[in-house]
PDB file of C-alpha atoms and ligand atoms in Angstrom:
ATOM      1  CA  UNK A 231       6.357  45.404 -37.716  1.00 54.00           C
ATOM      2  CA  UNK A 232       3.449  41.895 -37.937  1.00 50.00           C
ATOM      3  CA  UNK A 233       0.164  42.549 -35.982  1.00 56.00           C
ATOM      4  CA  UNK A 234      -1.970  40.284 -34.707  1.00 59.00           C
ATOM      5  CA  UNK A 235      -5.715  41.739 -33.543  1.00 71.00           C
ATOM      6  CA  UNK A 236      -5.196  43.216 -30.343  1.00 91.00           C
ATOM      7  CA  UNK A 237      -7.987  42.350 -26.709  1.00 93.00           C
ATOM      8  CA  UNK A 238      -9.280  45.540 -25.717  1.00 97.00           C
ATOM      9  CA  UNK A 239     -10.576  45.696 -21.792  1.00 98.00           C
ATOM     10  CA  UNK A 240     -12.887  48.303 -20.071  1.00 98.00           C
ATOM     11  CA  UNK A 241     -10.749  49.656 -17.170  1.00 98.00           C
ATOM     12  CA  UNK A 242     -13.442  51.301 -15.432  1.00 98.00           C
ATOM     13  CA  UNK A 243     -13.091  49.419 -11.904  1.00 98.00           C
ATOM     14  CA  UNK A 244     -10.817  47.900  -9.470  1.00 98.00           C
ATOM     15  CA  UNK A 245     -11.465  44.211 -10.683  1.00 98.00           C
ATOM     16  CA  UNK A 246     -11.128  45.570 -13.408  1.00 98.00           C
ATOM     17  CA  UNK A 247      -7.973  46.790 -12.910  1.00 98.00           C
ATOM     18  CA  UNK A 248      -7.447  43.514 -11.447  1.00 98.00           C
ATOM     19  CA  UNK A 249      -8.569  42.252 -14.955  1.00 98.00           C
ATOM     20  CA  UNK A 250      -5.896  43.529 -16.877  1.00 98.00           C
ATOM     21  CA  UNK A 251      -2.814  42.855 -15.275  1.00 98.00           C
ATOM     22  CA  UNK A 252      -3.902  39.097 -15.047  1.00 98.00           C
ATOM     23  CA  UNK A 253      -4.403  39.267 -19.369  1.00 98.00           C
ATOM     24  CA  UNK A 254      -1.173  41.044 -19.497  1.00 98.00           C
ATOM     25  CA  UNK A 255       0.331  38.116 -17.663  1.00 98.00           C
ATOM     26  CA  UNK A 256      -1.387  35.948 -20.072  1.00 97.00           C
ATOM     27  CA  UNK A 257       0.043  37.165 -23.261  1.00 97.00           C
ATOM     28  CA  UNK A 258       3.529  37.593 -21.217  1.00 98.00           C
ATOM     29  CA  UNK A 259       3.653  34.952 -20.950  1.00 97.00           C
ATOM     30  CA  UNK A 260       2.020  33.305 -24.433  1.00 96.00           C
ATOM     31  CA  UNK A 261       5.091  35.200 -26.059  1.00 97.00           C
ATOM     32  CA  UNK A 262       7.758  33.628 -23.792  1.00 96.00           C
ATOM     33  CA  UNK A 263       8.574  36.259 -21.468  1.00 97.00           C
ATOM     34  CA  UNK A 264      10.886  34.685 -18.664  1.00 97.00           C
ATOM     35  CA  UNK A 265       9.435  35.024 -15.100  1.00 97.00           C
ATOM     36  CA  UNK A 266      11.377  38.782 -14.101  1.00 98.00           C
ATOM     37  CA  UNK A 267      10.140  40.144 -17.522  1.00 98.00           C
ATOM     38  CA  UNK A 268       6.342  38.742 -16.920  1.00 98.00           C
ATOM     39  CA  UNK A 269       6.435  40.452 -13.517  1.00 98.00           C
ATOM     40  CA  UNK A 270       7.733  43.906 -14.760  1.00 98.00           C
ATOM     41  CA  UNK A 271       5.104  44.351 -17.309  1.00 98.00           C
ATOM     42  CA  UNK A 272       2.113  43.005 -15.284  1.00 98.00           C
ATOM     43  CA  UNK A 273       3.641  45.576 -12.522  1.00 98.00           C
ATOM     44  CA  UNK A 274       3.646  48.998 -14.731  1.00 98.00           C
ATOM     45  CA  UNK A 275       0.389  47.923 -16.888  1.00 98.00           C
ATOM     46  CA  UNK A 276      -1.007  47.962 -13.378  1.00 98.00           C
ATOM     47  CA  UNK A 277       0.798  51.764 -12.729  1.00 98.00           C
ATOM     48  CA  UNK A 278      -1.190  52.640 -15.166  1.00 98.00           C
ATOM     49  CA  UNK A 279      -4.702  50.634 -15.176  1.00 98.00           C
ATOM     50  CA  UNK A 280      -4.638  52.484 -11.905  1.00 98.00           C
ATOM     51  CA  UNK A 281      -3.239  55.578 -13.330  1.00 98.00           C
ATOM     52  CA  UNK A 282      -6.797  55.106 -16.264  1.00 98.00           C
ATOM     53  CA  UNK A 283      -8.907  54.768 -13.056  1.00 98.00           C
ATOM     54  CA  UNK A 284      -8.400  57.096 -10.660  1.00 98.00           C
ATOM     55  CA  UNK A 285      -7.019  60.130 -13.357  1.00 98.00           C
ATOM     56  CA  UNK A 286      -8.396  59.310 -16.147  1.00 98.00           C
ATOM     57  CA  UNK A 287     -12.301  58.573 -14.582  1.00 98.00           C
ATOM     58  CA  UNK A 288     -11.905  55.196 -16.603  1.00 98.00           C
ATOM     59  CA  UNK A 289     -10.969  54.658 -19.513  1.00 98.00           C
ATOM     60  CA  UNK A 290      -9.411  50.782 -22.231  1.00 98.00           C
ATOM     61  CA  UNK A 291      -6.033  49.061 -22.589  1.00 98.00           C
ATOM     62  CA  UNK A 292      -5.686  47.604 -25.436  1.00 98.00           C
ATOM     63  CA  UNK A 293      -3.017  44.033 -25.031  1.00 98.00           C
ATOM     64  CA  UNK A 294      -1.630  43.507 -28.594  1.00 97.00           C
ATOM     65  CA  UNK A 295       1.088  40.767 -29.675  1.00 97.00           C
ATOM     66  CA  UNK A 296       3.560  42.250 -31.587  1.00 96.00           C
ATOM     67  CA  UNK A 297       7.020  40.808 -33.536  1.00 96.00           C
ATOM     68  CA  UNK A 298       9.863  43.010 -35.436  1.00 95.00           C
ATOM     69  CA  UNK A 299      12.685  41.234 -37.665  1.00 95.00           C
ATOM     70  CA  UNK A 300      11.381  37.958 -35.617  1.00 94.00           C
ATOM     71  CA  UNK A 301      11.592  39.630 -31.877  1.00 96.00           C
ATOM     72  CA  UNK A 302       8.153  38.952 -30.221  1.00 97.00           C
ATOM     73  CA  UNK A 303       6.517  42.039 -27.893  1.00 97.00           C
ATOM     74  CA  UNK A 304       3.483  43.135 -26.218  1.00 98.00           C
ATOM     75  CA  UNK A 305       2.395  46.271 -26.734  1.00 98.00           C
ATOM     76  CA  UNK A 306      -0.163  47.742 -24.067  1.00 98.00           C
ATOM     77  CA  UNK A 307      -1.855  50.388 -24.808  1.00 98.00           C
ATOM     78  CA  UNK A 308      -3.870  52.235 -21.715  1.00 98.00           C
ATOM     79  CA  UNK A 309      -6.580  55.601 -23.124  1.00 98.00           C
ATOM     80  CA  UNK A 310      -8.479  57.325 -21.257  1.00 98.00           C
ATOM     81  CA  UNK A 311     -10.420  60.466 -22.201  1.00 98.00           C
ATOM     82  CA  UNK A 312      -9.908  62.887 -18.386  1.00 98.00           C
ATOM     83  CA  UNK A 313      -8.333  65.505 -17.941  1.00 98.00           C
ATOM     84  CA  UNK A 314      -5.206  65.037 -18.974  1.00 98.00           C
ATOM     85  CA  UNK A 315      -1.839  66.089 -17.535  1.00 98.00           C
ATOM     86  CA  UNK A 316      -1.143  69.413 -18.043  1.00 95.00           C
ATOM     87  CA  UNK A 317       3.244  69.229 -17.047  1.00 97.00           C
ATOM     88  CA  UNK A 318       3.657  65.909 -18.515  1.00 98.00           C
ATOM     89  CA  UNK A 319       7.491  66.322 -17.915  1.00 97.00           C
ATOM     90  CA  UNK A 320       6.299  66.349 -14.569  1.00 98.00           C
ATOM     91  CA  UNK A 321       4.037  63.605 -13.511  1.00 98.00           C
ATOM     92  CA  UNK A 322       6.963  62.160 -14.638  1.00 98.00           C
ATOM     93  CA  UNK A 323       9.114  62.713 -11.827  1.00 98.00           C
ATOM     94  CA  UNK A 324      10.251  60.107  -9.582  1.00 98.00           C
ATOM     95  CA  UNK A 325       8.135  61.464  -6.689  1.00 97.00           C
ATOM     96  CA  UNK A 326       5.457  63.701  -8.183  1.00 97.00           C
ATOM     97  CA  UNK A 327       1.450  63.586  -7.484  1.00 97.00           C
ATOM     98  CA  UNK A 328      -1.460  65.283  -7.274  1.00 96.00           C
ATOM     99  CA  UNK A 329      -3.428  62.130  -5.442  1.00 95.00           C
ATOM    100  CA  UNK A 330      -2.203  60.504  -2.215  1.00 93.00           C
ATOM    101  CA  UNK A 331       0.184  57.729  -4.335  1.00 94.00           C
ATOM    102  CA  UNK A 332       4.242  58.019  -4.068  1.00 97.00           C
ATOM    103  CA  UNK A 333       4.413  59.891  -7.538  1.00 96.00           C
ATOM    104  CA  UNK A 334       6.549  56.426  -8.980  1.00 97.00           C
ATOM    105  CA  UNK A 335       3.357  54.673 -11.554  1.00 98.00           C
ATOM    106  CA  UNK A 336       4.295  56.945 -14.434  1.00 98.00           C
ATOM    107  CA  UNK A 337       8.395  56.921 -14.001  1.00 98.00           C
ATOM    108  CA  UNK A 338       8.532  52.894 -13.067  1.00 98.00           C
ATOM    109  CA  UNK A 339       6.252  51.891 -15.738  1.00 98.00           C
ATOM    110  CA  UNK A 340       8.819  53.974 -17.794  1.00 98.00           C
ATOM    111  CA  UNK A 341      11.786  52.164 -16.217  1.00 98.00           C
ATOM    112  CA  UNK A 342       9.850  48.163 -16.147  1.00 98.00           C
ATOM    113  CA  UNK A 343       9.087  48.846 -20.157  1.00 98.00           C
ATOM    114  CA  UNK A 344      11.048  48.407 -22.947  1.00 98.00           C
ATOM    115  CA  UNK A 345       9.779  50.855 -24.887  1.00 98.00           C
ATOM    116  CA  UNK A 346       7.349  54.389 -23.362  1.00 98.00           C
ATOM    117  CA  UNK A 347       5.648  56.828 -25.054  1.00 98.00           C
ATOM    118  CA  UNK A 348       3.066  59.121 -23.302  1.00 98.00           C
ATOM    119  CA  UNK A 349       0.827  62.135 -24.890  1.00 98.00           C
ATOM    120  CA  UNK A 350      -1.851  63.812 -22.968  1.00 98.00           C
ATOM    121  CA  UNK A 351      -3.519  67.437 -23.869  1.00 95.00           C
ATOM    122  CA  UNK A 352      -5.318  68.951 -20.407  1.00 96.00           C
ATOM    123  CA  UNK A 353      -9.359  68.540 -21.641  1.00 96.00           C
ATOM    124  CA  UNK A 354      -9.034  66.087 -24.210  1.00 97.00           C
ATOM    125  CA  UNK A 355      -7.092  62.913 -22.261  1.00 98.00           C
ATOM    126  CA  UNK A 356      -4.670  60.972 -21.937  1.00 98.00           C
ATOM    127  CA  UNK A 357      -2.108  58.066 -24.301  1.00 98.00           C
ATOM    128  CA  UNK A 358       0.514  55.841 -22.702  1.00 98.00           C
ATOM    129  CA  UNK A 359       1.231  52.853 -24.996  1.00 98.00           C
ATOM    130  CA  UNK A 360       4.390  50.669 -23.263  1.00 98.00           C
ATOM    131  CA  UNK A 361       6.178  47.697 -25.062  1.00 98.00           C
ATOM    132  CA  UNK A 362       8.376  44.817 -24.172  1.00 98.00           C
ATOM    133  CA  UNK A 363      10.155  43.445 -25.996  1.00 98.00           C
ATOM    134  CA  UNK A 364      10.844  39.673 -25.481  1.00 96.00           C
ATOM    135  CA  UNK A 365      14.766  40.189 -26.267  1.00 90.00           C
TER     136      UNK A 365
HETATM  137  N1  LIG B 239      -4.462  58.673 -17.438  1.00 65.69           N
HETATM  138  C1  LIG B 239      -3.934  60.545 -15.696  1.00 65.69           C
HETATM  139  N2  LIG B 239      -5.039  61.205 -16.811  1.00 65.69           N
HETATM  140  C2  LIG B 239      -4.585  62.904 -15.432  1.00 65.69           C
HETATM  141  N3  LIG B 239      -3.965  62.402 -14.614  1.00 65.69           N
HETATM  142  C3  LIG B 239      -2.494  61.558 -14.738  1.00 65.69           C
HETATM  143  C4  LIG B 239      -2.638  60.075 -14.985  1.00 65.69           C
HETATM  144  N4  LIG B 239      -2.314  59.460 -15.117  1.00 65.69           N
HETATM  145  C5  LIG B 239      -1.013  60.226 -14.498  1.00 65.69           C
HETATM  146  N5  LIG B 239      -1.770  61.432 -13.902  1.00 65.69           N
HETATM  147  C6  LIG B 239      -1.075  62.819 -13.735  1.00 65.69           C
HETATM  148  O1  LIG B 239      -0.149  62.150 -12.912  1.00 65.69           O
HETATM  149  C7  LIG B 239       0.637  62.205 -11.506  1.00 65.69           C
HETATM  150  C8  LIG B 239       1.506  60.601 -11.265  1.00 65.69           C
HETATM  151  O2  LIG B 239       1.517  59.298 -12.062  1.00 65.69           O
HETATM  152  P1  LIG B 239       1.932  58.391 -10.987  1.00 65.69           P
HETATM  153  O3  LIG B 239       1.524  57.259 -11.410  1.00 65.69           O
HETATM  154  O4  LIG B 239       3.220  58.617 -11.410  1.00 65.69           O
HETATM  155  O5  LIG B 239       1.985  59.250  -9.361  1.00 65.69           O
HETATM  156  P2  LIG B 239       0.756  58.809  -8.429  1.00 65.69           P
HETATM  157  O6  LIG B 239      -0.945  58.196  -9.293  1.00 65.69           O
HETATM  158  O7  LIG B 239       0.097  59.886  -8.701  1.00 65.69           O
HETATM  159  O8  LIG B 239       1.602  57.891  -7.545  1.00 65.69           O
HETATM  160  P3  LIG B 239       1.019  56.255  -7.441  1.00 65.69           P
HETATM  161  O9  LIG B 239       1.320  55.696  -9.318  1.00 65.69           O
HETATM  162  O10 LIG B 239       2.921  56.324  -6.460  1.00 65.69           O
HETATM  163  O11 LIG B 239       0.672  55.440  -6.471  1.00 65.69           O
HETATM  164  C9  LIG B 239      -0.760  61.277 -11.357  1.00 65.69           C
HETATM  165  O12 LIG B 239      -0.235  61.731  -9.515  1.00 65.69           O
HETATM  166  C10 LIG B 239      -1.599  62.189 -11.714  1.00 65.69           C
HETATM  167  O13 LIG B 239      -1.362  63.949 -11.160  1.00 65.69           O
HETATM  168 MG1  LIG B 240       0.239  56.203 -10.260  1.00 65.69          MG
END
């Protein structure tokens, strides 16, 4: 898998969430995603960036253009050193929230992405990796 050097963005404020959205849109356009897929990946990234800020206490987003067998993709890694998620399976369910949300962020982000990985340890933090492939 060929990999261009990625772009790391801090997520410590609501403005940073907006910047992540914009950066994701830019890369999605660069790799030639259609409008619907651009919007899907921007929406997924927005939800995950908001979780990083609200529950993770802030962190980073890493944006990478990737390529596999001639197919281009966009991979985004969200990482924080917050409290982590005790029950990942529960957190992935529609409607599960420990805050005031709708509990649709993680499950929605998974549906909107081509690939979705989550790794979280109580006391250590959370990492979510999503990929959107062009085809
Ligand atoms: N980065 C994170 N660190 C710690 N806990 C998290 C993190 N991301 C998600 N969670 C936990 O998983 C739950 C579900 O997240 P999800 O995004 O699906 O819903 P929500 O943020 O509560 O509501 P919504 O996103 O619909 O506004 C959260 O309520 C929170 O308990
Ligand atoms: Mg959320």
